Protein backbone atom coordinates (compact mmCIF):
# COMPACT_ATOMS: atom_id res chain seq x y z
CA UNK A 1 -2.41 5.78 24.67
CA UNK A 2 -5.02 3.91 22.40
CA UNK A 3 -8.29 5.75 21.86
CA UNK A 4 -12.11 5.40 21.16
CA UNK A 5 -13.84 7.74 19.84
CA UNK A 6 -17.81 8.27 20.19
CA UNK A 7 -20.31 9.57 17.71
CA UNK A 8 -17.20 11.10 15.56
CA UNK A 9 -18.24 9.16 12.52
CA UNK A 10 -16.32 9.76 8.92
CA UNK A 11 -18.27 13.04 8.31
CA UNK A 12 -16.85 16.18 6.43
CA UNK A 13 -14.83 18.83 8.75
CA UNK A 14 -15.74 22.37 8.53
CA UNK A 15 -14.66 24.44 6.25
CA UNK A 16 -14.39 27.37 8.29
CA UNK A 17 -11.46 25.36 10.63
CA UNK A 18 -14.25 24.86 13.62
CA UNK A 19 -14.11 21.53 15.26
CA UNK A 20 -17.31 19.31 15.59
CA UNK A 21 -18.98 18.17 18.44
CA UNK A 22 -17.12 14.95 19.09
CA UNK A 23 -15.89 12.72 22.49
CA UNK A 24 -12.31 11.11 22.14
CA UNK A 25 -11.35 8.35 24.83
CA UNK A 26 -8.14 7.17 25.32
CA UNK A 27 -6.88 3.92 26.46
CA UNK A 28 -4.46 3.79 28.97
CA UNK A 29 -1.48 2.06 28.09
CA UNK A 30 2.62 2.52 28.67
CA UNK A 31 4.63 2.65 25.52
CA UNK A 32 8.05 2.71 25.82
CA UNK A 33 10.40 3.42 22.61
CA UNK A 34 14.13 2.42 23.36
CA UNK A 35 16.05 0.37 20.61
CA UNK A 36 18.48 -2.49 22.13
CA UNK A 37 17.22 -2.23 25.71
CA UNK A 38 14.37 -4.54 25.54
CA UNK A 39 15.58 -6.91 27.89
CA UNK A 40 15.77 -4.34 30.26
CA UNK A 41 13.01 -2.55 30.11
CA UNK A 42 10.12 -5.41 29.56
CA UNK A 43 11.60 -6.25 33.02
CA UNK A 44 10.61 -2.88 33.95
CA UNK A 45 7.34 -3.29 33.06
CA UNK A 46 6.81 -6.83 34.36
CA UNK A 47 7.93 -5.51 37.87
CA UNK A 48 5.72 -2.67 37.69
CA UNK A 49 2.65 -4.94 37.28
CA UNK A 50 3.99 -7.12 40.22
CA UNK A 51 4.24 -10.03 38.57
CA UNK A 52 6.32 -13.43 39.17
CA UNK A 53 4.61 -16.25 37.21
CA UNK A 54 5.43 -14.84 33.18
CA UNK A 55 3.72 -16.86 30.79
CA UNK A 56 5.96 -16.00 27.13
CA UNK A 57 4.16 -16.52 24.25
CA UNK A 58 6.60 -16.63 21.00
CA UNK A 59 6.51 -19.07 17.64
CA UNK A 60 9.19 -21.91 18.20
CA UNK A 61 11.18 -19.46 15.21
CA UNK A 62 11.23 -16.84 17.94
CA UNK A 63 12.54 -18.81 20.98
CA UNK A 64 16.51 -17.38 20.64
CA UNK A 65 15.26 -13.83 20.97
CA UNK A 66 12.57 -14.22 23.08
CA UNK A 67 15.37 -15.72 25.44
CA UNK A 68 16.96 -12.89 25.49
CA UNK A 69 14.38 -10.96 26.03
CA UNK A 70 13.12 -12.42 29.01
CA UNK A 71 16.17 -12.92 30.83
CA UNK A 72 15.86 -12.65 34.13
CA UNK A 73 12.64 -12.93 34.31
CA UNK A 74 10.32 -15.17 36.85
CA UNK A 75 9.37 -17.17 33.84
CA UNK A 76 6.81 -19.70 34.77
CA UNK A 77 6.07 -21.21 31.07
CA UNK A 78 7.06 -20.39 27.06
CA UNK A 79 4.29 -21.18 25.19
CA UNK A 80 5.45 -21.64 21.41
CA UNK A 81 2.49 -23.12 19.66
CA UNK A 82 1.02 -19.89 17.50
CA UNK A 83 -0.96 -19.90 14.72
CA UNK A 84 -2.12 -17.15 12.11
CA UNK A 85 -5.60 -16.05 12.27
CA UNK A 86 -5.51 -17.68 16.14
CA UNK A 87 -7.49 -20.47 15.47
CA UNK A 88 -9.68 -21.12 18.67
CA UNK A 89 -8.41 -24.59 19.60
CA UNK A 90 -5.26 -23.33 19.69
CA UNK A 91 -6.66 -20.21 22.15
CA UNK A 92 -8.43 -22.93 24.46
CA UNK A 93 -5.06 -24.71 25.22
CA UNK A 94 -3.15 -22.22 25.73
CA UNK A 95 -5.45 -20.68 28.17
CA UNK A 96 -5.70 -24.48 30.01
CA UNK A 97 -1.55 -23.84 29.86
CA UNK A 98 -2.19 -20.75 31.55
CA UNK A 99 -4.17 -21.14 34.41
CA UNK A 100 -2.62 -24.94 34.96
CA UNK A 101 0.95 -22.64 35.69
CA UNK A 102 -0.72 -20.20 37.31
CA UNK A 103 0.28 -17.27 34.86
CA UNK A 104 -0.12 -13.51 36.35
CA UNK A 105 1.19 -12.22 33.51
CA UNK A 106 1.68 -13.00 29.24
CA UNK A 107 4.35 -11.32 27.80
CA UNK A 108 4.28 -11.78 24.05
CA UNK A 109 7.06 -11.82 21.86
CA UNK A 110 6.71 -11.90 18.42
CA UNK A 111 4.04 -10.03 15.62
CA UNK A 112 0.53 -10.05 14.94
CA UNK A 113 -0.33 -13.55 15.34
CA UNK A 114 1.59 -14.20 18.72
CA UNK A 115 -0.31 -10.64 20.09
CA UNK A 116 -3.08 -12.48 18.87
CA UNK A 117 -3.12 -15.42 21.03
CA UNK A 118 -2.11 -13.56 24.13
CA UNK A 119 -5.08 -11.18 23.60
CA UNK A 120 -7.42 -14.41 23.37
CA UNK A 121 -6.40 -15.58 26.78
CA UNK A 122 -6.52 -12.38 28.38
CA UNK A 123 -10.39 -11.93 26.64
CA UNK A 124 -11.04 -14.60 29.04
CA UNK A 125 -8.33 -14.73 31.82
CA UNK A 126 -8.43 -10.85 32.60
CA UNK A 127 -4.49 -11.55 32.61
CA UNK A 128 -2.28 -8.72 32.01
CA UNK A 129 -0.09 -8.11 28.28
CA UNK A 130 3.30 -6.73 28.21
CA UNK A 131 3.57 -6.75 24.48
CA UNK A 132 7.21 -6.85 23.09
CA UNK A 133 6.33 -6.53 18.61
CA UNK A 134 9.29 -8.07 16.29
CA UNK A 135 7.09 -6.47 13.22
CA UNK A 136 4.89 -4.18 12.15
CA UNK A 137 1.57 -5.00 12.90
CA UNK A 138 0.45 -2.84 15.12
CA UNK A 139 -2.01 -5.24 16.89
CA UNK A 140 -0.04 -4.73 20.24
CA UNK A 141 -1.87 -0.87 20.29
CA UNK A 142 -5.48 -1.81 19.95
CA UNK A 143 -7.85 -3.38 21.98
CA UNK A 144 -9.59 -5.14 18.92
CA UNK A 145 -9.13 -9.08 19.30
CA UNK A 146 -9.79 -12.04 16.52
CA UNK A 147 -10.09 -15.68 16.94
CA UNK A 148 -10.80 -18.21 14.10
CA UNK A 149 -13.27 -21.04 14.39
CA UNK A 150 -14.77 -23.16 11.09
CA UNK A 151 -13.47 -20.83 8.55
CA UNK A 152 -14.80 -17.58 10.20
CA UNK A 153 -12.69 -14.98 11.95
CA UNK A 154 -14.85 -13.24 14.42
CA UNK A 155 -13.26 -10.34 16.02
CA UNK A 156 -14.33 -7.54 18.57
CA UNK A 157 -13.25 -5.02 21.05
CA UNK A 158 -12.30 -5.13 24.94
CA UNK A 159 -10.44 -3.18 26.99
CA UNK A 160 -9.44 -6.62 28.72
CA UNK A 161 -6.96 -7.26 25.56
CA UNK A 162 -5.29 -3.88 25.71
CA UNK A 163 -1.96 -4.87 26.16
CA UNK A 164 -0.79 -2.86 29.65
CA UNK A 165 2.94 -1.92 28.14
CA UNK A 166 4.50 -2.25 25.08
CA UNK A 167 7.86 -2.19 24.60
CA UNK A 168 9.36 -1.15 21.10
CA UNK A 169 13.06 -1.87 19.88
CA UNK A 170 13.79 -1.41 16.95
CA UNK A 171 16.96 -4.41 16.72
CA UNK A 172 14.58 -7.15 17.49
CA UNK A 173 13.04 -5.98 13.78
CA UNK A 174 16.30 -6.61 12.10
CA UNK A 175 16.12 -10.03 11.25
CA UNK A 176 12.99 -9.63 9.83
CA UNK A 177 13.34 -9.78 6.01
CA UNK A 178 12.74 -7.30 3.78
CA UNK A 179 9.89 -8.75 1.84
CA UNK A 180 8.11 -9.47 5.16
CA UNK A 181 8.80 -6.02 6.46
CA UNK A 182 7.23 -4.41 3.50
CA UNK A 183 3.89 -6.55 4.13
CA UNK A 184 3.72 -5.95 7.20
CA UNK A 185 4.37 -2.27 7.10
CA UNK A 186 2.19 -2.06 3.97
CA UNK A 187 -0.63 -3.30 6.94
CA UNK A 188 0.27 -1.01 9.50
CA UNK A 189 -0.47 1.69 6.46
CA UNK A 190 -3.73 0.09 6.07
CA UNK A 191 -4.52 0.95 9.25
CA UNK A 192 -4.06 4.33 9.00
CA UNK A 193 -6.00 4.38 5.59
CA UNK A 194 -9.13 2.45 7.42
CA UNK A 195 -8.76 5.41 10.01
CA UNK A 196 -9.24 7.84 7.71
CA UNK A 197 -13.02 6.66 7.38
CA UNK A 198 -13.65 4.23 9.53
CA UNK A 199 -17.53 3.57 11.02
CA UNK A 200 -15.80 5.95 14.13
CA UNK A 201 -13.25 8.29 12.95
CA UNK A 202 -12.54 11.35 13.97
CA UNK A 203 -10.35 14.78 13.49
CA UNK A 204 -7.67 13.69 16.01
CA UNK A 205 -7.69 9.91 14.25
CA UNK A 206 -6.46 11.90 11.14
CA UNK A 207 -4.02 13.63 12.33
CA UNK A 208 -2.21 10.75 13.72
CA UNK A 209 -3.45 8.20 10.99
CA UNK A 210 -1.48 11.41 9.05
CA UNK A 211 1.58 11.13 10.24
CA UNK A 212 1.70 7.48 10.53
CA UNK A 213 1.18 7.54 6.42
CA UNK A 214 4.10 9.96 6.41
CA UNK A 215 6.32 7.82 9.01
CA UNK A 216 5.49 4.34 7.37
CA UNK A 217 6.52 5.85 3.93
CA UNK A 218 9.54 7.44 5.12
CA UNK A 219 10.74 3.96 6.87
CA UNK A 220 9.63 1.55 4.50
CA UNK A 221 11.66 2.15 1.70
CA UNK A 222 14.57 3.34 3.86
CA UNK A 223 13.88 -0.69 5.13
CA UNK A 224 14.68 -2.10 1.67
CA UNK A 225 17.49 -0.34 1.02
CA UNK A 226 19.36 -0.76 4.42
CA UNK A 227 17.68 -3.76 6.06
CA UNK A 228 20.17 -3.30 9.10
CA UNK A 229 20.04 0.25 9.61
CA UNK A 230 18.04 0.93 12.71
CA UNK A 231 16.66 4.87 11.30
CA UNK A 232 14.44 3.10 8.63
CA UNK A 233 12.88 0.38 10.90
CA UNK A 234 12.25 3.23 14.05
CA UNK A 235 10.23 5.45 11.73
CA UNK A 236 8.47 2.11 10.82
CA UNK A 237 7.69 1.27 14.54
CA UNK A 238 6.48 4.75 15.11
CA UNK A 239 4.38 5.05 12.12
CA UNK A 240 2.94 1.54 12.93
CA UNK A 241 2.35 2.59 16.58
CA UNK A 242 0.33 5.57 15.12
CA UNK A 243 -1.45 3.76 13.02
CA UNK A 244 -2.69 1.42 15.59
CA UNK A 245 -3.51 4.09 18.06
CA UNK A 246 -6.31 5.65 15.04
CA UNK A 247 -6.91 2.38 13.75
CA UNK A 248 -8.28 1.33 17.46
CA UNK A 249 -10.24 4.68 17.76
CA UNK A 250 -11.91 4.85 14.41
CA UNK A 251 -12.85 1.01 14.21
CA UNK A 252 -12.32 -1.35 11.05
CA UNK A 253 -13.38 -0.04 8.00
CA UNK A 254 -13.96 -1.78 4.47
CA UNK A 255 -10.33 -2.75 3.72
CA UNK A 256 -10.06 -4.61 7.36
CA UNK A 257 -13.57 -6.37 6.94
CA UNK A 258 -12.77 -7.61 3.53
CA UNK A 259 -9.26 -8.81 4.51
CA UNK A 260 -10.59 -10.68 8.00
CA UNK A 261 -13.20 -12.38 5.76
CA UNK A 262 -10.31 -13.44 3.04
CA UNK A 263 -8.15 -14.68 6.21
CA UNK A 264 -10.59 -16.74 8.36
CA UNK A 265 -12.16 -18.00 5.12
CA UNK A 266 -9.24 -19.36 2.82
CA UNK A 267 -6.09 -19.01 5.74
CA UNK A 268 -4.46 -16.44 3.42
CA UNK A 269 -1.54 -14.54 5.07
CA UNK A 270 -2.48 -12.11 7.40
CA UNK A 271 0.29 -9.14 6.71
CA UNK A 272 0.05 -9.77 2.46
CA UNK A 273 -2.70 -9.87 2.09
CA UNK A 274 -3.54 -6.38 3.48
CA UNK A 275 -0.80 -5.48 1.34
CA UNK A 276 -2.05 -6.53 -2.06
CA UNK A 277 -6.06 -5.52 -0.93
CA UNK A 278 -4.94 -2.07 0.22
CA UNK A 279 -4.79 -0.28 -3.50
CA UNK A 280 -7.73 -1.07 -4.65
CA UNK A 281 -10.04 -0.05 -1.78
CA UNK A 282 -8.49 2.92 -1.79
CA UNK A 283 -8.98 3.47 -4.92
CA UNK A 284 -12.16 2.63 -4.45
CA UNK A 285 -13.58 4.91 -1.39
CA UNK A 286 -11.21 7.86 -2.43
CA UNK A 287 -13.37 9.73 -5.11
CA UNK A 288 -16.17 9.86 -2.46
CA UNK A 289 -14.08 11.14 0.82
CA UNK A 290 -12.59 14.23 -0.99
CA UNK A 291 -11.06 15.68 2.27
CA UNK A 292 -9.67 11.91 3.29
CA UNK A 293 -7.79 11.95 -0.07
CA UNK A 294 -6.36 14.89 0.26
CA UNK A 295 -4.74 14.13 3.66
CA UNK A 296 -3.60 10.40 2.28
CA UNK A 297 -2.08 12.15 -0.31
CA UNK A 298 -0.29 15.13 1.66
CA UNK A 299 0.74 12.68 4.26
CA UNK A 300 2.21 10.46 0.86
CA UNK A 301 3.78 14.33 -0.41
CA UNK A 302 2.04 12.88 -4.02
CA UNK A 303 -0.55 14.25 -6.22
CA UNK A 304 -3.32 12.00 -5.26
CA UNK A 305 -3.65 9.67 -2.49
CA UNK A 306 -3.31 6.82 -4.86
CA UNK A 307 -0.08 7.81 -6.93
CA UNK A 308 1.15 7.82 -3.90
CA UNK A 309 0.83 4.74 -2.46
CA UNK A 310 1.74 3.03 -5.89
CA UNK A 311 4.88 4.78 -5.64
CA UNK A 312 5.89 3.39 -2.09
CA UNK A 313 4.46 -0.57 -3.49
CA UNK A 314 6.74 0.15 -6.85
CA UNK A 315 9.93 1.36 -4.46
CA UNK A 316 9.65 -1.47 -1.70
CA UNK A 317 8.50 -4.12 -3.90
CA UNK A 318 5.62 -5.00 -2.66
CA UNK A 319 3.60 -8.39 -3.01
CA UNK A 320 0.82 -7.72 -6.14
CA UNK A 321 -1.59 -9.99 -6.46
CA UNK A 322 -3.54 -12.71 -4.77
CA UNK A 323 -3.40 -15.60 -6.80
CA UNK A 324 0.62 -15.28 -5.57
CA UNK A 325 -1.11 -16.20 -2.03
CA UNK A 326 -3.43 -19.69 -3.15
CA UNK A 327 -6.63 -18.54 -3.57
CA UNK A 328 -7.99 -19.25 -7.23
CA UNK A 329 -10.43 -16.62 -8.62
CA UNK A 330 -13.64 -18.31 -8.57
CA UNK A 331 -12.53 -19.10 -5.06
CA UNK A 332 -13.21 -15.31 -3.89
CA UNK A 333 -16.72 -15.06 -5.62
CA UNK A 334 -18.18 -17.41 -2.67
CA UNK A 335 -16.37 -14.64 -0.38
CA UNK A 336 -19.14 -11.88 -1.54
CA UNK A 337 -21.88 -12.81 0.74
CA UNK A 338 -19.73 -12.77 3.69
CA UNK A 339 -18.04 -9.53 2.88
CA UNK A 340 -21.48 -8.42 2.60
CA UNK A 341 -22.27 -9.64 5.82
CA UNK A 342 -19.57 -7.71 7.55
CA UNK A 343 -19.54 -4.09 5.61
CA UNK A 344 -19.25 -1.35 8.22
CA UNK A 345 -21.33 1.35 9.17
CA UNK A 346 -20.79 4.49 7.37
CA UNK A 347 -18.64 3.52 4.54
CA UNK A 348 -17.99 6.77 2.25
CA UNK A 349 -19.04 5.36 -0.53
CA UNK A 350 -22.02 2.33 -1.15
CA UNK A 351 -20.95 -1.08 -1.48
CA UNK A 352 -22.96 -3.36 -3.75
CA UNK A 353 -22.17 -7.57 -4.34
CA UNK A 354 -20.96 -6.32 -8.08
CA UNK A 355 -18.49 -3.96 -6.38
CA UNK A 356 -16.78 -6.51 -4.28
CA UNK A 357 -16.22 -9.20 -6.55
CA UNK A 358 -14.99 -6.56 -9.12
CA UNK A 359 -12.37 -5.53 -6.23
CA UNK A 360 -11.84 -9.01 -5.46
CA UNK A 361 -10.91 -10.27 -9.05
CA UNK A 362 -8.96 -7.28 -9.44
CA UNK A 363 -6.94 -7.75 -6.80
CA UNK A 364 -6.19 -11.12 -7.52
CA UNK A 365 -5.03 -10.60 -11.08
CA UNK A 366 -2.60 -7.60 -10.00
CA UNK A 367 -4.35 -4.62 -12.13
CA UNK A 368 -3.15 -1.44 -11.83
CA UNK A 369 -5.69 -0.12 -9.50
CA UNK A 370 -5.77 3.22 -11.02
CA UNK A 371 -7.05 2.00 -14.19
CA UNK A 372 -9.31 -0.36 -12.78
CA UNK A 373 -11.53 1.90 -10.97
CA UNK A 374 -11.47 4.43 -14.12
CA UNK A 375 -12.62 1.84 -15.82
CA UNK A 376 -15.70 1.13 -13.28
CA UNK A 377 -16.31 4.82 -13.53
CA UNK A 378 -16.88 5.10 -17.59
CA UNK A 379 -19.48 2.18 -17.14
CA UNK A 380 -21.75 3.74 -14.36
């Protein structure tokens, strides 16, 4: 199950062990674990809902396996026209597509961006998700949805998007290559750091966002080295389910708002760019969420929350800096404003214009992230 959480907020947890006043609401939704039966249990899940008019959304590269996957099934379209960041053109026809076949279901097949698009026509259809992931993004476990229209993402929540089932198998991650599985893990850790502090986090968001760190950093580099084995990429899926499940509960924090403004604004990719931002606001918010730190870095089994997320980007190899992703440095200066714009409630630490570009430009150039924010700290 997903969750909300109400009035929880990012605040300290007593000392003493009690528990503060808090409400936790969870999302119903079926998950179903079970690597290389996917085929055979999305076709569960589709007859559960009572469906016989599938629309399948998966990218033209995913049509083989999404084949598979849906054999059998009362297909009644495949939709294969996704797009990162859903832009909302693209969400417009494929909702005409939908109601012109007389969809009563969407099964996606695919990772963020496909999830994406089938989330955008249910927003508006009410139409049912069973979600089927090929990476790590974790969108498939929220109910947060994002379309793109004139260089702005927008995004919100709705319980209407909350994919019904998802079905995890770990085999239709295989082909995914390594570098791509590292960024897109890397964001399914992001989540979990975002949940940590995020404008509605709470004790119970920890504790899974917790052992998502520890899952994601177990799989991950198990990934690289064995890119076939299936051990590596099920503690990935789990960790990234976790993730999601506190990531939807405790609501987007500073590292999600600045990435959706860097996305929607200069069509950077979605999964690396998490990846390269994710150091640095760390780095940032750690020294002023003492008790968050401590459980990044437990959950990590390093000396400080940041050491140990360096080490996992220095054993997977993971992507460094954004100019690698074609956005020039002055570029990200007209990006202030915005990120302004969109800063979320209850960050643990004040966020000033200076701040972000400093982040910004440091992120593009690759600096260890360590040293950059000591370096902020002896000029305060």
């Amino acid at each position: 199950m997903t969750g909300t959480s109400r009035g929880g907020g990012h605040g300290t947890e007593a000392r003493d062990g009690s528990l503060p006043r808090l409400e936790h609401e969870g999302l119903p939704q079926r998950v179903v674990f079970a690597s290389g039966e996917a085929a055979a249990r999305v076709r569960a899940e589709v007859e559960r809902l009572g469906a016989s008019r599938v629309m399948v959304i998966a990218a033209a590269a995913e049509a083989g396996l999404a084949r598979a996957v849906t054999a059998g099934l009362p297909v009644a379209l495949r939709w294969d026209e996704v797009v990162m960041h859903v832009p909302v053109e693209v969400a417009e026809r494929a909702r005409a597509a939908a109601a012109v076949h007389r969809a009563d279901v969407l099964l996606s097949v695919g990772g963020g961006s496909t999830t994406g698009l089938a989330k955008a026509i249910a927003l508006t259809t009410g139409l049912p998700i069973v979600a089927v992931p090929t990476t790590y993004a974790g969108s498939e476990a929220t109910s947060v949805w994002g379309v793109t229209e004139r260089a702005r993402k927008a995004t919100g929540v709705d319980a209407r998007v909350l994919p019904r089932s998802v079905v995890y198998d770990a085999t239709l991650t295989v082909s995914l290559p390594v570098p791509m599985s590292v960024a897109s893990g890397l964001n399914a850790l992001a989540h979990c750091v975002d949940a940590m502090w995020g404008p509605r986090a709470d004790p119970i968001d920890r504790v899974l966002a917790g052992e998502g760190i520890r899952a994601l950093a177990a799989g991950l580099p198990a990934v690289a080295v064995d890119p076939a084995g299936l051990p590596g990429r099920e503690q990935t899926l789990y960790g990234t389910y976790l993730a999601a499940v506190a990531f939807s509960s405790a609501g987007s924090g500073l590292h999600h708002k600045i990435c959706h403004v860097l996305g929607g604004r200069y069509d950077l990719p979605h999964a690396q760019t998490h990846a390269v931002l994710l150091p640095y606001v760390l780095a940032f918010n750690a020294p002023f969420a003492p008790q968050a730190e401590r459980r990044i870095a437990a959950a990590f089994g390093a000396g400080s929350a940041v050491d140990g997320l360096e080490r996992l980007r220095r054993d997977v190899d993971a992507p460094r800096a954004l100019r690698d992703h074609g956005v020039t440095e002055t570029e990200l200066d007209d990006a202030v404003p915005a990120v302004l714009d969109a800063l979320p409630q209850g960050n643990p630490r004040p966020v000033t214009g200076a701040d972000v570009r400093r982040l910004l430009r440091a992120a593009w150039r690759g600096a260890d992230p360590r040293r950059t924010n000591t370096e902020e700290e002896r000029r305060r």
